């Protein structure tokens, strides 16, 4: 199972981009800058969390429109 979530700096989930089983290999996901309700997210710093099996990674990203 693979999960990819975007969080704001307060730790709230902004958007869940992936929540399903994925095959081996490279995959690509594009975040359109919107939250779960479809509202555009504000410019700023966000954290994304990638989980794949036992693997877990957190990285920062900047949203600039």
PDB file of C-alpha atoms in Angstrom:
ATOM      1  CA  UNK A   1       0.000   0.000   0.000  1.00  0.00           C
ATOM      2  CA  UNK A   2       1.176   3.520  -0.865  1.00  0.00           C
ATOM      3  CA  UNK A   3       0.020   6.754   0.755  1.00  0.00           C
ATOM      4  CA  UNK A   4       0.987  10.307  -0.217  1.00  0.00           C
ATOM      5  CA  UNK A   5      -0.401  13.163   1.905  1.00  0.00           C
ATOM      6  CA  UNK A   6       0.196  16.917   1.902  1.00  0.00           C
ATOM      7  CA  UNK A   7       0.188  18.716   5.280  1.00  0.00           C
ATOM      8  CA  UNK A   8       0.267  22.371   6.258  1.00  0.00           C
ATOM      9  CA  UNK A   9       2.804  23.551   8.852  1.00  0.00           C
ATOM     10  CA  UNK A  10       0.209  23.109  11.618  1.00  0.00           C
ATOM     11  CA  UNK A  11       0.165  19.376  10.834  1.00  0.00           C
ATOM     12  CA  UNK A  12      -3.316  19.331   9.309  1.00  0.00           C
ATOM     13  CA  UNK A  13      -3.883  17.171   6.219  1.00  0.00           C
ATOM     14  CA  UNK A  14      -4.460  19.446   3.228  1.00  0.00           C
ATOM     15  CA  UNK A  15      -4.855  16.721   0.608  1.00  0.00           C
ATOM     16  CA  UNK A  16      -4.392  12.982   0.229  1.00  0.00           C
ATOM     17  CA  UNK A  17      -3.030  12.401  -3.261  1.00  0.00           C
ATOM     18  CA  UNK A  18      -2.522   8.617  -3.193  1.00  0.00           C
ATOM     19  CA  UNK A  19      -4.038   5.859  -1.047  1.00  0.00           C
ATOM     20  CA  UNK A  20      -3.803   2.596  -2.958  1.00  0.00           C
ATOM     21  CA  UNK A  21      -1.556  -0.284  -3.876  1.00  0.00           C
ATOM     22  CA  UNK A  22       1.090   0.584  -6.474  1.00  0.00           C
ATOM     23  CA  UNK A  23       3.261  -1.649  -8.609  1.00  0.00           C
ATOM     24  CA  UNK A  24       7.033  -1.530  -8.416  1.00  0.00           C
ATOM     25  CA  UNK A  25       8.844   1.198 -10.304  1.00  0.00           C
ATOM     26  CA  UNK A  26       8.667   4.947 -10.670  1.00  0.00           C
ATOM     27  CA  UNK A  27       5.356   6.782 -10.363  1.00  0.00           C
ATOM     28  CA  UNK A  28       4.408  10.431 -10.695  1.00  0.00           C
ATOM     29  CA  UNK A  29       1.717  12.479  -8.979  1.00  0.00           C
ATOM     30  CA  UNK A  30       0.879  16.131  -9.628  1.00  0.00           C
ATOM     31  CA  UNK A  31      -0.739  18.221  -6.903  1.00  0.00           C
ATOM     32  CA  UNK A  32      -2.923  20.949  -8.380  1.00  0.00           C
ATOM     33  CA  UNK A  33      -2.538  23.122  -5.262  1.00  0.00           C
ATOM     34  CA  UNK A  34      -6.054  22.467  -4.009  1.00  0.00           C
ATOM     35  CA  UNK A  35      -7.263  21.019  -0.715  1.00  0.00           C
ATOM     36  CA  UNK A  36      -9.711  18.115  -0.288  1.00  0.00           C
ATOM     37  CA  UNK A  37     -12.684  20.471  -0.807  1.00  0.00           C
ATOM     38  CA  UNK A  38     -11.255  21.801  -4.078  1.00  0.00           C
ATOM     39  CA  UNK A  39     -10.343  25.190  -2.623  1.00  0.00           C
ATOM     40  CA  UNK A  40      -6.973  26.604  -3.748  1.00  0.00           C
ATOM     41  CA  UNK A  41      -4.354  26.309  -1.013  1.00  0.00           C
ATOM     42  CA  UNK A  42      -2.414  29.405   0.040  1.00  0.00           C
ATOM     43  CA  UNK A  43       1.127  30.058  -1.135  1.00  0.00           C
ATOM     44  CA  UNK A  44       3.637  28.790   1.397  1.00  0.00           C
ATOM     45  CA  UNK A  45       5.543  25.838   2.751  1.00  0.00           C
ATOM     46  CA  UNK A  46       3.924  22.418   2.948  1.00  0.00           C
ATOM     47  CA  UNK A  47       5.124  19.000   4.073  1.00  0.00           C
ATOM     48  CA  UNK A  48       4.419  15.818   2.177  1.00  0.00           C
ATOM     49  CA  UNK A  49       4.539  12.336   3.639  1.00  0.00           C
ATOM     50  CA  UNK A  50       5.182   9.297   1.479  1.00  0.00           C
ATOM     51  CA  UNK A  51       4.499   5.837   2.897  1.00  0.00           C
ATOM     52  CA  UNK A  52       5.191   2.701   0.905  1.00  0.00           C
ATOM     53  CA  UNK A  53       5.128  -0.505   2.889  1.00  0.00           C
ATOM     54  CA  UNK A  54       7.607  -0.002   5.742  1.00  0.00           C
ATOM     55  CA  UNK A  55       9.202   3.037   4.037  1.00  0.00           C
ATOM     56  CA  UNK A  56       8.223   6.468   5.358  1.00  0.00           C
ATOM     57  CA  UNK A  57       9.605   9.862   4.252  1.00  0.00           C
ATOM     58  CA  UNK A  58       8.730  13.483   5.034  1.00  0.00           C
ATOM     59  CA  UNK A  59       9.884  16.346   2.768  1.00  0.00           C
ATOM     60  CA  UNK A  60       9.208  20.081   2.518  1.00  0.00           C
ATOM     61  CA  UNK A  61       7.894  21.815  -0.575  1.00  0.00           C
ATOM     62  CA  UNK A  62       6.953  25.361  -1.506  1.00  0.00           C
ATOM     63  CA  UNK A  63       3.692  26.195  -3.254  1.00  0.00           C
ATOM     64  CA  UNK A  64       3.991  29.327  -5.396  1.00  0.00           C
ATOM     65  CA  UNK A  65       1.191  30.293  -7.757  1.00  0.00           C
TER      66      UNK A  65
END
